[in-house]
Amino acid sequence: MSNANVYDRLAELGITLPPVAVPAAAYVPFVRTGNLIFISGHIAKRDGKPWVGQLGATMDTATGAQAARAIAIDLMGTLHAAVGDLNKVERIVKVMSLVNSTGSFTEQHLVTNGCSELLGQVFGEKGAHARSAFGVAQIPLGACVEIELIAQVA
């Protein structure tokens, strides 16, 4: 599986990569230093608008995982823009996830699996990554999840 074409796997999954989103504040979508690409945090979006919600209050874990999966697609779109060819990705190094959640919600890791599992499906062994998942009091625009990514490229 690790030798399969990333774009073939995306097509099999019915995924079309979006263009890079225009930053909503004073930052750039990605920075390359050496063979590492640092992708800025992407908030969950549904129908082109922030996917608003709070885990443990207005949203359940399964829906949060769907939002995290949607972010993974956006992150791959930005990564494609950064390197021009996702087959040049040698490793997804790290994912950091911020989950808009109540103080009593403890399934941030399960929400973040929506992103991590899709990266594994698309990149195979190269998609296995280190990860952090945090519960936070709020995310810009009321979004339910925000995720950033670091990738190593050829």
mmCIF file of C-alpha atoms in Angstrom:
data_model
loop_
_atom_site.group_PDB
_atom_site.id
_atom_site.type_symbol
_atom_site.label_atom_id
_atom_site.label_comp_id
_atom_site.label_asym_id
_atom_site.label_seq_id
_atom_site.Cartn_x
_atom_site.Cartn_y
_atom_site.Cartn_z
ATOM 1 C CA MET A 1 0.000 0.000 0.000
ATOM 2 C CA SER A 2 2.834 2.421 0.731
ATOM 3 C CA ASN A 3 3.811 2.475 -2.969
ATOM 4 C CA ALA A 4 0.289 3.257 -4.228
ATOM 5 C CA ASN A 5 -0.412 6.644 -5.765
ATOM 6 C CA VAL A 6 -1.907 9.048 -3.220
ATOM 7 C CA TYR A 7 -4.233 10.568 -5.826
ATOM 8 C CA ASP A 8 -5.574 7.108 -6.754
ATOM 9 C CA ARG A 9 -6.437 6.500 -3.086
ATOM 10 C CA LEU A 10 -8.128 9.905 -2.846
ATOM 11 C CA ALA A 11 -10.205 9.066 -5.944
ATOM 12 C CA GLU A 12 -11.148 5.660 -4.491
ATOM 13 C CA LEU A 13 -12.366 7.477 -1.362
ATOM 14 C CA GLY A 14 -14.338 9.975 -3.468
ATOM 15 C CA ILE A 15 -12.245 12.883 -2.207
ATOM 16 C CA THR A 16 -11.537 16.022 -4.235
ATOM 17 C CA LEU A 17 -8.933 18.296 -2.701
ATOM 18 C CA PRO A 18 -9.994 21.914 -2.164
ATOM 19 C CA PRO A 19 -7.848 24.913 -3.057
ATOM 20 C CA VAL A 20 -5.883 26.608 -0.302
ATOM 21 C CA ALA A 21 -8.135 28.746 1.870
ATOM 22 C CA VAL A 22 -7.285 32.421 2.180
ATOM 23 C CA PRO A 23 -5.990 33.089 5.711
ATOM 24 C CA ALA A 24 -8.503 34.910 7.918
ATOM 25 C CA ALA A 25 -5.809 36.693 9.952
ATOM 26 C CA ALA A 26 -2.112 37.665 9.902
ATOM 27 C CA TYR A 27 -0.471 34.368 8.934
ATOM 28 C CA VAL A 28 0.373 32.198 5.926
ATOM 29 C CA PRO A 29 -1.252 28.822 5.152
ATOM 30 C CA PHE A 30 2.051 26.941 5.307
ATOM 31 C CA VAL A 31 5.786 27.384 5.803
ATOM 32 C CA ARG A 32 8.483 25.140 4.390
ATOM 33 C CA THR A 33 11.808 24.879 6.161
ATOM 34 C CA GLY A 34 14.187 22.265 4.799
ATOM 35 C CA ASN A 35 12.164 19.127 4.150
ATOM 36 C CA LEU A 36 9.412 19.993 6.649
ATOM 37 C CA ILE A 37 6.089 21.651 5.834
ATOM 38 C CA PHE A 38 4.259 23.289 8.741
ATOM 39 C CA ILE A 39 0.576 23.748 7.906
ATOM 40 C CA SER A 40 -1.332 26.376 9.874
ATOM 41 C CA GLY A 41 -4.375 25.333 11.851
ATOM 42 C CA HIS A 42 -7.469 24.678 9.732
ATOM 43 C CA ILE A 43 -10.897 24.992 11.314
ATOM 44 C CA ALA A 44 -13.704 22.588 10.514
ATOM 45 C CA LYS A 45 -15.971 23.810 7.721
ATOM 46 C CA ARG A 46 -19.274 22.529 6.409
ATOM 47 C CA ASP A 47 -20.742 23.918 3.183
ATOM 48 C CA GLY A 48 -17.922 26.479 3.087
ATOM 49 C CA LYS A 49 -18.749 27.984 6.477
ATOM 50 C CA PRO A 50 -17.292 27.363 9.943
ATOM 51 C CA TRP A 51 -18.650 24.092 11.387
ATOM 52 C CA VAL A 52 -19.824 25.556 14.691
ATOM 53 C CA GLY A 53 -20.354 23.475 17.804
ATOM 54 C CA GLN A 54 -19.057 22.424 21.178
ATOM 55 C CA LEU A 55 -18.306 18.795 21.941
ATOM 56 C CA GLY A 56 -20.172 17.654 25.026
ATOM 57 C CA ALA A 57 -22.835 20.374 24.623
ATOM 58 C CA THR A 58 -24.170 20.760 21.062
ATOM 59 C CA MET A 59 -22.198 18.038 19.260
ATOM 60 C CA ASP A 60 -21.423 14.354 19.838
ATOM 61 C CA THR A 61 -18.111 12.554 19.360
ATOM 62 C CA ALA A 62 -19.086 10.923 16.049
ATOM 63 C CA THR A 63 -20.041 14.294 14.533
ATOM 64 C CA GLY A 64 -16.820 15.811 15.844
ATOM 65 C CA ALA A 65 -14.872 13.006 14.158
ATOM 66 C CA GLN A 66 -16.659 13.828 10.870
ATOM 67 C CA ALA A 67 -15.559 17.447 11.298
ATOM 68 C CA ALA A 68 -11.963 16.324 11.949
ATOM 69 C CA ARG A 69 -12.103 14.161 8.802
ATOM 70 C CA ALA A 70 -13.263 17.201 6.816
ATOM 71 C CA ILE A 71 -10.290 19.147 8.176
ATOM 72 C CA ALA A 72 -7.935 16.364 7.045
ATOM 73 C CA ILE A 73 -9.196 16.885 3.481
ATOM 74 C CA ASP A 74 -8.558 20.636 3.739
ATOM 75 C CA LEU A 75 -5.094 20.008 5.220
ATOM 76 C CA MET A 76 -4.240 17.699 2.310
ATOM 77 C CA GLY A 77 -5.378 20.409 -0.108
ATOM 78 C CA THR A 78 -2.986 22.857 1.517
ATOM 79 C CA LEU A 79 -0.205 20.257 1.608
ATOM 80 C CA HIS A 80 -0.750 19.621 -2.117
ATOM 81 C CA ALA A 81 -0.429 23.376 -2.763
ATOM 82 C CA ALA A 82 2.762 23.478 -0.684
ATOM 83 C CA VAL A 83 4.560 20.614 -2.466
ATOM 84 C CA GLY A 84 2.760 20.257 -5.803
ATOM 85 C CA ASP A 85 2.564 16.467 -5.504
ATOM 86 C CA LEU A 86 1.327 14.544 -2.463
ATOM 87 C CA ASN A 87 3.387 11.550 -3.586
ATOM 88 C CA LYS A 88 6.433 13.556 -2.402
ATOM 89 C CA VAL A 89 5.200 13.244 1.190
ATOM 90 C CA GLU A 90 7.634 10.993 3.036
ATOM 91 C CA ARG A 91 5.823 11.144 6.364
ATOM 92 C CA ILE A 92 3.007 12.875 8.173
ATOM 93 C CA VAL A 93 5.097 13.807 11.213
ATOM 94 C CA LYS A 94 2.667 15.406 13.652
ATOM 95 C CA VAL A 95 -0.969 16.385 14.026
ATOM 96 C CA MET A 96 -2.161 18.778 16.725
ATOM 97 C CA SER A 97 -5.891 18.992 17.319
ATOM 98 C CA LEU A 98 -7.871 21.551 19.313
ATOM 99 C CA VAL A 99 -11.396 20.439 20.175
ATOM 100 C CA ASN A 100 -13.960 23.022 21.288
ATOM 101 C CA SER A 101 -15.376 21.146 24.256
ATOM 102 C CA THR A 102 -17.019 21.406 27.637
ATOM 103 C CA GLY A 103 -14.958 20.936 30.775
ATOM 104 C CA SER A 104 -16.413 17.461 31.270
ATOM 105 C CA PHE A 105 -15.873 16.196 27.680
ATOM 106 C CA THR A 106 -12.997 13.693 27.575
ATOM 107 C CA GLU A 107 -13.099 12.200 24.067
ATOM 108 C CA GLN A 108 -10.922 14.709 22.201
ATOM 109 C CA HIS A 109 -8.708 11.817 21.083
ATOM 110 C CA LEU A 110 -11.691 10.055 19.495
ATOM 111 C CA VAL A 111 -12.728 13.252 17.692
ATOM 112 C CA THR A 112 -9.186 13.635 16.351
ATOM 113 C CA ASN A 113 -9.237 10.054 15.063
ATOM 114 C CA GLY A 114 -11.440 11.362 12.235
ATOM 115 C CA CYS A 115 -8.385 13.171 10.886
ATOM 116 C CA SER A 116 -5.755 10.590 11.818
ATOM 117 C CA GLU A 117 -7.631 7.656 10.315
ATOM 118 C CA LEU A 118 -8.132 9.414 6.974
ATOM 119 C CA LEU A 119 -4.445 10.354 6.793
ATOM 120 C CA GLY A 120 -3.646 6.679 7.376
ATOM 121 C CA GLN A 121 -6.048 5.592 4.629
ATOM 122 C CA VAL A 122 -4.556 8.042 2.146
ATOM 123 C CA PHE A 123 -0.841 7.822 2.974
ATOM 124 C CA GLY A 124 -0.600 4.269 4.354
ATOM 125 C CA GLU A 125 2.396 3.763 6.643
ATOM 126 C CA LYS A 126 3.617 7.280 5.765
ATOM 127 C CA GLY A 127 0.439 8.616 7.385
ATOM 128 C CA ALA A 128 1.264 7.237 10.857
ATOM 129 C CA HIS A 129 2.082 10.284 12.986
ATOM 130 C CA ALA A 130 2.730 11.666 16.435
ATOM 131 C CA ARG A 131 -0.279 13.514 17.796
ATOM 132 C CA SER A 132 -1.724 15.751 20.476
ATOM 133 C CA ALA A 133 -5.425 16.371 21.085
ATOM 134 C CA PHE A 134 -6.553 19.123 23.439
ATOM 135 C CA GLY A 135 -9.889 20.279 24.750
ATOM 136 C CA VAL A 136 -10.171 24.061 24.572
ATOM 137 C CA ALA A 137 -12.766 26.582 25.755
ATOM 138 C CA GLN A 138 -13.273 28.102 22.292
ATOM 139 C CA ILE A 139 -11.922 28.122 18.735
ATOM 140 C CA PRO A 140 -12.033 31.049 16.270
ATOM 141 C CA LEU A 141 -15.478 31.647 14.754
ATOM 142 C CA GLY A 142 -16.989 29.079 17.128
ATOM 143 C CA ALA A 143 -15.653 26.147 15.087
ATOM 144 C CA CYS A 144 -15.855 22.726 16.720
ATOM 145 C CA VAL A 145 -12.325 21.579 15.804
ATOM 146 C CA GLU A 146 -9.051 23.080 14.559
ATOM 147 C CA ILE A 147 -6.113 20.953 13.404
ATOM 148 C CA GLU A 148 -2.567 21.741 12.294
ATOM 149 C CA LEU A 149 -0.106 19.375 10.630
ATOM 150 C CA ILE A 150 3.610 18.909 10.055
ATOM 151 C CA ALA A 151 4.795 16.809 7.094
ATOM 152 C CA GLN A 152 8.196 15.667 5.862
ATOM 153 C CA VAL A 153 8.607 15.837 2.087
ATOM 154 C CA ALA A 154 11.187 14.749 -0.477
#
